[in-house]
Coordinates of C-alpha atoms in Angstrom, one line a residue:
M151 CA 49.7 -7.0 -4.7
R152 CA 49.4 -6.8 -0.9
K153 CA 48.5 -3.4 0.3
K154 CA 46.7 -2.8 3.6
L155 CA 45.2 0.5 2.3
I156 CA 43.9 0.9 -1.2
F157 CA 42.7 4.1 -2.8
L158 CA 39.5 3.4 -4.9
P159 CA 38.9 5.6 -8.0
P160 CA 35.4 6.9 -8.8
N161 CA 33.4 4.1 -10.5
R162 CA 30.2 5.6 -12.1
V163 CA 27.5 3.3 -13.4
R164 CA 24.5 3.8 -15.7
R165 CA 20.9 3.4 -14.4
N166 CA 17.4 3.9 -15.7
Y167 CA 17.0 7.3 -14.0
M168 CA 18.7 10.6 -14.0
G169 CA 21.0 12.2 -11.4
G170 CA 24.6 12.4 -10.4
A171 CA 25.1 16.1 -9.8
G172 CA 25.2 15.5 -6.1
I173 CA 28.0 12.9 -6.6
D174 CA 30.0 15.5 -8.6
A175 CA 29.4 18.0 -5.8
L176 CA 30.6 15.5 -3.2
H177 CA 33.8 15.1 -5.1
G178 CA 34.3 18.9 -5.3
R179 CA 34.0 19.1 -9.0
R180 CA 33.6 22.6 -10.5
I181 CA 30.9 21.5 -12.9
C182 CA 28.0 19.3 -11.5
M183 CA 25.7 17.7 -14.0
D184 CA 22.8 15.2 -13.9
N185 CA 23.1 12.4 -16.5
D186 CA 22.4 8.6 -16.9
Q187 CA 25.2 7.7 -14.4
P188 CA 23.6 8.6 -11.1
E189 CA 25.4 6.0 -9.1
E190 CA 29.0 5.4 -8.0
W191 CA 29.8 1.8 -6.9
I192 CA 32.4 1.8 -4.2
G193 CA 35.0 -1.0 -4.5
S194 CA 32.4 -3.0 -6.5
M195 CA 33.1 -6.6 -7.4
V196 CA 29.6 -7.0 -8.9
E197 CA 28.8 -6.3 -12.5
A198 CA 25.9 -4.1 -13.3
S199 CA 22.8 -5.4 -15.0
N200 CA 21.5 -2.9 -17.5
P201 CA 19.2 -4.8 -19.9
G202 CA 18.1 -2.7 -22.8
L203 CA 21.1 -0.4 -22.7
P204 CA 24.1 -0.7 -25.0
P205 CA 26.5 -3.2 -23.3
V206 CA 29.5 -1.9 -21.5
P207 CA 32.0 -4.7 -20.7
H208 CA 32.5 -5.3 -17.0
E209 CA 30.3 -2.2 -16.1
G210 CA 30.2 -1.9 -12.3
L211 CA 33.6 -3.5 -11.6
V212 CA 36.1 -1.1 -10.0
A213 CA 39.7 -1.3 -11.3
V214 CA 42.7 -0.2 -9.1
E215 CA 46.3 0.6 -9.8
T216 CA 48.8 -2.2 -9.0
P217 CA 52.5 -2.6 -9.7
E218 CA 51.5 -4.8 -12.7
G219 CA 49.1 -2.1 -14.0
S220 CA 45.4 -1.6 -13.7
Q221 CA 43.5 -4.6 -12.4
F222 CA 39.9 -5.3 -11.2
L223 CA 39.8 -5.2 -7.5
R224 CA 38.1 -8.5 -7.3
N225 CA 41.1 -10.1 -9.1
V226 CA 43.5 -8.4 -6.7
V227 CA 41.6 -9.7 -3.8
D228 CA 41.3 -13.2 -5.3
Q229 CA 45.1 -13.4 -5.7
E230 CA 45.6 -12.8 -2.0
K231 CA 42.4 -14.0 -0.4
K232 CA 43.7 -14.6 3.1
F233 CA 45.5 -11.2 3.2
Y234 CA 42.4 -9.2 2.1
L235 CA 39.5 -11.3 3.4
G236 CA 40.9 -13.0 6.5
D237 CA 38.6 -15.7 7.7
D238 CA 35.6 -14.6 5.6
L239 CA 35.9 -17.5 3.1
H240 CA 33.5 -20.3 2.3
P241 CA 34.4 -23.7 3.6
D242 CA 35.7 -24.6 0.1
G243 CA 37.9 -21.5 -0.1
S244 CA 35.7 -19.6 -2.5
W245 CA 34.2 -16.2 -1.6
Q246 CA 31.8 -13.5 -2.5
L247 CA 31.7 -10.1 -0.8
S248 CA 28.4 -10.0 1.0
F249 CA 27.5 -6.4 0.2
L250 CA 27.5 -3.8 -2.5
F251 CA 28.2 -0.2 -1.5
K252 CA 27.1 2.8 -3.6
I253 CA 26.7 6.6 -3.7
L254 CA 23.4 7.4 -5.3
D255 CA 22.1 10.8 -6.4
S256 CA 18.6 11.3 -7.8
S257 CA 17.3 14.3 -9.8
M258 CA 14.0 12.5 -10.3
R259 CA 11.9 10.1 -8.3
L260 CA 12.9 6.6 -9.1
H261 CA 10.5 4.1 -10.7
V262 CA 8.5 2.1 -8.2
Q263 CA 10.3 -1.2 -7.7
A264 CA 11.0 -4.0 -5.3
H265 CA 13.9 -6.5 -4.7
P266 CA 13.7 -10.2 -3.7
S267 CA 14.4 -11.2 -0.2
T268 CA 17.3 -13.6 0.3
E269 CA 14.9 -16.4 0.9
F270 CA 13.1 -15.7 -2.4
A271 CA 16.4 -15.4 -4.3
V272 CA 17.7 -18.7 -3.0
T273 CA 14.6 -20.8 -3.2
R274 CA 13.0 -19.3 -6.4
L275 CA 15.8 -17.8 -8.4
H276 CA 18.7 -20.1 -7.2
K277 CA 20.8 -17.0 -6.5
P278 CA 23.0 -16.6 -3.3
Y279 CA 21.7 -13.1 -2.4
G280 CA 18.5 -11.0 -2.6
K281 CA 18.7 -7.3 -2.2
L282 CA 18.0 -6.0 1.3
E283 CA 19.0 -2.3 1.3
C284 CA 20.0 0.4 3.8
Y285 CA 20.2 4.2 3.0
Y286 CA 22.3 6.8 4.8
I287 CA 21.1 10.2 3.7
L288 CA 24.0 12.5 2.8
G289 CA 22.1 15.5 1.3
V290 CA 18.9 16.9 0.0
R291 CA 19.1 19.5 -2.8
E292 CA 18.5 23.1 -1.6
G293 CA 14.9 24.2 -1.6
T294 CA 13.4 20.7 -1.6
S295 CA 12.2 18.2 1.0
G296 CA 13.5 14.6 1.0
Y297 CA 11.2 11.7 0.9
I298 CA 11.0 8.0 -0.1
R299 CA 8.1 5.7 -0.8
L300 CA 8.4 2.6 1.3
G301 CA 5.8 -0.2 1.7
F302 CA 2.1 0.1 0.9
Q303 CA 0.2 2.6 3.0
H304 CA -2.9 1.7 1.1
A305 CA -2.3 -2.0 0.2
P306 CA -3.8 -3.5 -2.9
S307 CA -4.5 -7.2 -3.2
K308 CA -2.2 -9.3 -5.4
D309 CA -4.7 -9.3 -8.2
E310 CA -5.2 -5.5 -7.9
W311 CA -1.5 -4.9 -7.9
K312 CA -1.1 -7.1 -11.0
E313 CA -3.8 -5.1 -12.8
I314 CA -2.2 -1.8 -11.8
I315 CA 1.2 -2.9 -13.2
E316 CA -0.3 -4.4 -16.4
T317 CA -2.4 -1.3 -17.2
Q318 CA 0.2 1.1 -15.8
D319 CA -2.5 2.9 -14.0
M320 CA -0.4 5.6 -12.3
A321 CA -3.2 7.2 -10.4
R322 CA -4.0 3.9 -8.7
M323 CA -0.3 3.1 -8.2
D324 CA 0.4 6.5 -6.6
A325 CA -2.6 6.0 -4.3
C326 CA -0.9 2.9 -2.8
F327 CA 1.8 5.1 -1.2
E328 CA 2.3 8.1 1.0
K329 CA 5.6 10.1 1.2
I330 CA 7.9 9.1 4.0
P331 CA 10.0 12.2 5.0
V332 CA 13.8 11.6 5.2
H333 CA 16.5 14.0 6.5
V334 CA 20.2 14.3 6.3
G335 CA 22.0 12.0 8.7
E336 CA 19.2 9.4 8.9
V337 CA 19.6 5.7 8.3
W338 CA 16.8 3.7 6.7
Y339 CA 16.2 -0.1 6.3
I340 CA 14.4 -1.4 3.2
P341 CA 13.6 -5.2 3.5
G342 CA 13.5 -7.4 0.5
G343 CA 10.0 -7.6 -1.0
M344 CA 8.9 -4.2 0.1
P345 CA 7.9 -1.9 -2.8
H346 CA 9.7 1.4 -2.7
A347 CA 11.0 4.4 -4.6
I348 CA 13.7 7.0 -3.7
G349 CA 12.4 10.5 -4.0
E350 CA 14.0 13.2 -6.2
N351 CA 16.9 15.4 -5.1
I352 CA 18.5 13.0 -2.6
T353 CA 22.2 12.1 -2.3
M354 CA 22.7 9.0 -0.2
L355 CA 25.0 6.1 0.6
E356 CA 23.2 2.8 -0.3
I357 CA 24.5 -0.5 1.2
M358 CA 22.8 -3.7 0.0
E359 CA 23.1 -7.4 -0.5
P360 CA 25.5 -7.9 -3.5
S361 CA 23.0 -8.4 -6.3
D362 CA 21.4 -6.3 -9.0
L363 CA 18.0 -8.1 -8.9
V364 CA 15.0 -5.8 -9.3
V365 CA 11.3 -5.9 -10.3
R366 CA 10.2 -2.6 -11.8
C367 CA 6.5 -1.8 -11.5
E368 CA 6.5 1.6 -13.1
F369 CA 7.7 1.4 -16.8
E370 CA 8.0 5.1 -17.7
R371 CA 8.9 8.2 -15.6
N372 CA 10.1 11.6 -16.8
G373 CA 10.3 10.2 -20.3
I374 CA 12.7 7.4 -19.3
V375 CA 11.3 4.0 -20.3
V376 CA 12.4 0.8 -18.6
P377 CA 12.7 -1.7 -21.4
P378 CA 10.7 -4.9 -21.1
E379 CA 13.8 -7.1 -20.4
A380 CA 14.7 -4.9 -17.4
R381 CA 11.3 -5.2 -15.6
F382 CA 10.9 -8.7 -14.2
M383 CA 14.3 -10.2 -13.7
G384 CA 14.0 -12.1 -17.0
R385 CA 10.8 -13.8 -15.7
G386 CA 7.1 -13.0 -16.2
L387 CA 5.0 -10.7 -14.0
D388 CA 3.0 -13.6 -12.5
F389 CA 6.3 -15.1 -11.2
C390 CA 7.3 -11.8 -9.7
L391 CA 4.0 -11.1 -7.9
D392 CA 4.9 -13.6 -5.2
L393 CA 7.9 -11.4 -4.3
F394 CA 5.9 -8.4 -2.9
D395 CA 5.0 -7.7 0.7
Y396 CA 1.3 -6.9 0.5
H397 CA 0.8 -5.8 4.1
Q398 CA -0.5 -2.3 4.8
Y399 CA 1.9 -0.2 6.8
S400 CA 1.2 3.3 8.1
R401 CA 3.8 6.0 7.8
E402 CA 4.2 5.9 11.5
Y403 CA 4.8 2.2 11.5
I404 CA 7.4 2.5 8.7
T405 CA 9.2 5.3 10.5
E406 CA 9.3 3.3 13.7
H407 CA 10.4 0.0 12.2
C408 CA 12.5 1.1 9.2
Q409 CA 14.4 4.1 10.5
I410 CA 17.6 3.0 12.2
H411 CA 18.9 5.0 15.1
P412 CA 22.7 5.0 15.4
R413 CA 24.3 3.3 18.4
T414 CA 27.4 4.8 20.1
M415 CA 30.3 2.4 20.2
A416 CA 33.0 4.8 21.5
S417 CA 32.9 8.5 22.5
E418 CA 35.5 10.8 23.8
V419 CA 36.6 14.4 23.1
G420 CA 37.5 14.6 19.4
F421 CA 36.3 11.0 18.6
L422 CA 32.9 9.4 18.0
R423 CA 32.3 5.9 16.6
Q424 CA 28.8 4.8 15.9
E425 CA 27.1 1.7 14.6
L426 CA 24.7 2.7 11.7
V427 CA 23.6 -0.9 10.7
G428 CA 24.2 -3.9 12.9
E429 CA 23.5 -7.6 12.9
D430 CA 20.0 -7.1 14.3
R431 CA 19.1 -5.8 10.8
T432 CA 21.3 -8.0 8.6
R433 CA 24.1 -10.6 8.8
C434 CA 25.4 -9.5 5.4
F435 CA 27.1 -6.2 6.4
F436 CA 28.0 -3.9 9.2
V437 CA 28.1 -0.1 8.8
Q438 CA 29.8 2.3 11.1
N439 CA 30.4 6.1 11.2
F440 CA 33.4 8.0 12.5
E441 CA 33.6 11.6 13.5
V442 CA 37.1 12.6 14.2
S443 CA 38.8 15.9 15.1
K444 CA 42.0 14.6 16.7
T445 CA 44.5 11.9 15.7
V446 CA 43.2 8.5 16.8
E447 CA 44.3 4.9 16.5
V448 CA 41.4 2.6 15.4
Q449 CA 41.5 -1.1 16.2
H450 CA 40.5 -2.9 13.0
D451 CA 38.2 -6.0 13.2
H452 CA 40.2 -7.9 10.6
K453 CA 37.4 -7.6 8.0
F454 CA 37.8 -6.4 4.4
T455 CA 36.4 -2.9 4.7
L456 CA 35.3 -0.2 2.2
G457 CA 35.0 3.4 3.3
I458 CA 34.2 6.9 2.2
V459 CA 35.1 10.4 3.5
C460 CA 31.8 12.2 3.8
E461 CA 33.1 15.4 5.2
G462 CA 36.6 17.0 5.6
S463 CA 40.0 15.7 4.8
C464 CA 42.4 13.3 6.6
R465 CA 45.3 10.9 6.3
I466 CA 44.8 7.2 7.0
E467 CA 47.9 5.3 7.8
T468 CA 49.1 2.0 9.0
S469 CA 52.2 -0.2 9.0
A470 CA 53.0 -1.4 5.5
S471 CA 52.6 -5.0 4.4
G472 CA 56.3 -5.4 3.7
E473 CA 55.7 -5.8 0.0
D474 CA 58.2 -3.8 -2.2
V475 CA 56.2 -1.1 -4.1
S476 CA 58.3 0.5 -6.7
P477 CA 58.6 4.3 -7.2
E478 CA 57.1 3.8 -10.7
F479 CA 53.9 2.3 -9.2
I480 CA 53.6 5.2 -6.8
A481 CA 54.1 7.7 -9.6
R482 CA 51.6 5.9 -11.8
T483 CA 49.0 6.0 -9.0
Q484 CA 49.5 9.7 -8.4
S485 CA 49.2 10.3 -12.2
R486 CA 45.8 8.5 -12.3
L487 CA 44.6 10.5 -9.4
S488 CA 45.6 13.8 -11.1
D489 CA 43.7 12.7 -14.2
A490 CA 40.5 12.5 -12.2
N491 CA 40.0 16.2 -12.9
L492 CA 38.9 17.1 -9.4
A493 CA 38.7 20.7 -8.2
D494 CA 40.8 20.1 -5.0
Q495 CA 42.4 16.6 -5.4
R496 CA 44.6 16.0 -2.4
S497 CA 44.3 12.2 -2.5
S498 CA 47.4 10.2 -2.9
S499 CA 48.7 6.7 -2.1
A500 CA 52.3 6.0 -1.0
V501 CA 54.4 3.7 1.0
T502 CA 56.9 5.6 3.1
A503 CA 59.0 4.8 6.1
G504 CA 57.3 1.4 6.5
M505 CA 53.8 3.0 6.4
D506 CA 50.9 2.7 4.1
V507 CA 49.4 6.2 3.8
L508 CA 46.3 7.5 2.1
R509 CA 45.6 11.2 1.9
L510 CA 41.9 11.6 1.4
T511 CA 39.4 14.4 1.0
R512 CA 35.6 14.6 0.8
G513 CA 34.1 12.0 -1.6
D514 CA 37.2 9.8 -1.7
T515 CA 36.8 6.1 -1.2
F516 CA 39.2 3.5 0.1
A517 CA 39.6 -0.2 1.1
I518 CA 41.3 -1.7 4.2
S519 CA 42.6 -5.2 4.2
A520 CA 41.6 -7.8 6.8
D521 CA 45.3 -8.2 7.5
T522 CA 45.4 -4.7 9.1
D523 CA 45.5 -4.8 13.0
S524 CA 44.9 -1.0 13.4
Y525 CA 45.1 2.2 11.5
R526 CA 45.5 5.9 12.4
I527 CA 43.1 8.6 11.3
V528 CA 44.9 12.0 11.2
P529 CA 42.2 14.7 10.4
E530 CA 42.6 18.1 9.0
G531 CA 40.1 19.9 11.2
K532 CA 37.1 17.6 11.5
V533 CA 36.5 14.6 9.3
K534 CA 33.5 12.2 9.0
L535 CA 33.9 8.7 7.5
V536 CA 31.5 5.8 6.9
E537 CA 32.9 2.3 6.6
V538 CA 31.2 -1.0 5.6
A539 CA 32.5 -4.5 6.5
P540 CA 31.0 -7.9 5.7
G541 CA 28.8 -9.7 8.3
E542 CA 28.9 -13.3 9.4
D543 CA 26.8 -14.3 6.3
M544 CA 29.9 -13.9 4.1
K545 CA 31.3 -17.2 5.4
R546 CA 28.2 -19.1 4.3
K547 CA 27.9 -20.4 0.8
H548 CA 24.2 -20.2 -0.1
V549 CA 23.9 -22.2 -3.3

């Protein structure tokens, strides 16, 4: 299948914490409930790692509708690598998308954890990516204040941190951190190796290196126990202790160095384009924001791009790829969308009059192929979109 625009269905994933009502609300569902699927992985080509939970085959991989039936997106891309990925291939023609894009909603503070840096992942784990993360705060539940834990404000030594983890001394662990306030619209950068925990009642977009590597330091929270096999990446605690950044950072330092301020790329009446995360933070991905209240033509950078509508509704359209898409395929796609059981589902996918067209509303997600030269955003009132594209690191094969 060669389609320049692809509608991406919701793709919920289980985790070791509770949440998800904010994701339901983002999609406009009538009933919003917290459960053990507090994340939605957008266009994911990465399988989730949930040790200790009953296995779900291919959990995390998103499937899309094609003329041949439902297929994993990673297989669709692999069949037409040049069309979807452009020049973002390894020298031997292989590829791996250099980011993972999620919606995350927490009803509880997450367990304290840390992720390996890319250097640690490559040299110590022989993995191509660590897990640097960036957060874009979409919402904080009414009546609460958003916060995260990020870095040690009162740093333990390595031996002290080992003892705290081994004994699960929560009073001493809590004393290592102070709350870092976060607000809607802010962007935060979480380097590999830095201990952190997302606070309760936050809905966010999370963009990260494409791995599911995590070291969990807190084994039980709100009655949810992290099983032993999910704590230390399949290694022992001693191995994982070298992963942590033991520097002491004040709240002011964290705010100054880890909060990212958007950079305006283009601005005119009815159109704003901002860089949310650029190559000064990571070479794995590039994140931008669009605020649109008039029809605009957007020049595409010939990167495989994943996006989400954060506010409002719109059409996205571009010239079709020339591939013959049958009426049966269009009808099947529309049927799958209607089965999503959304309160106000206006999303659809069609090829008409030589155009690829997506009709999208708040919470909908989509992909744009690298083969696309430009696309048009036609808003219904005002619409806000966030898009993520691979950085230069995608071309480099690590290991």
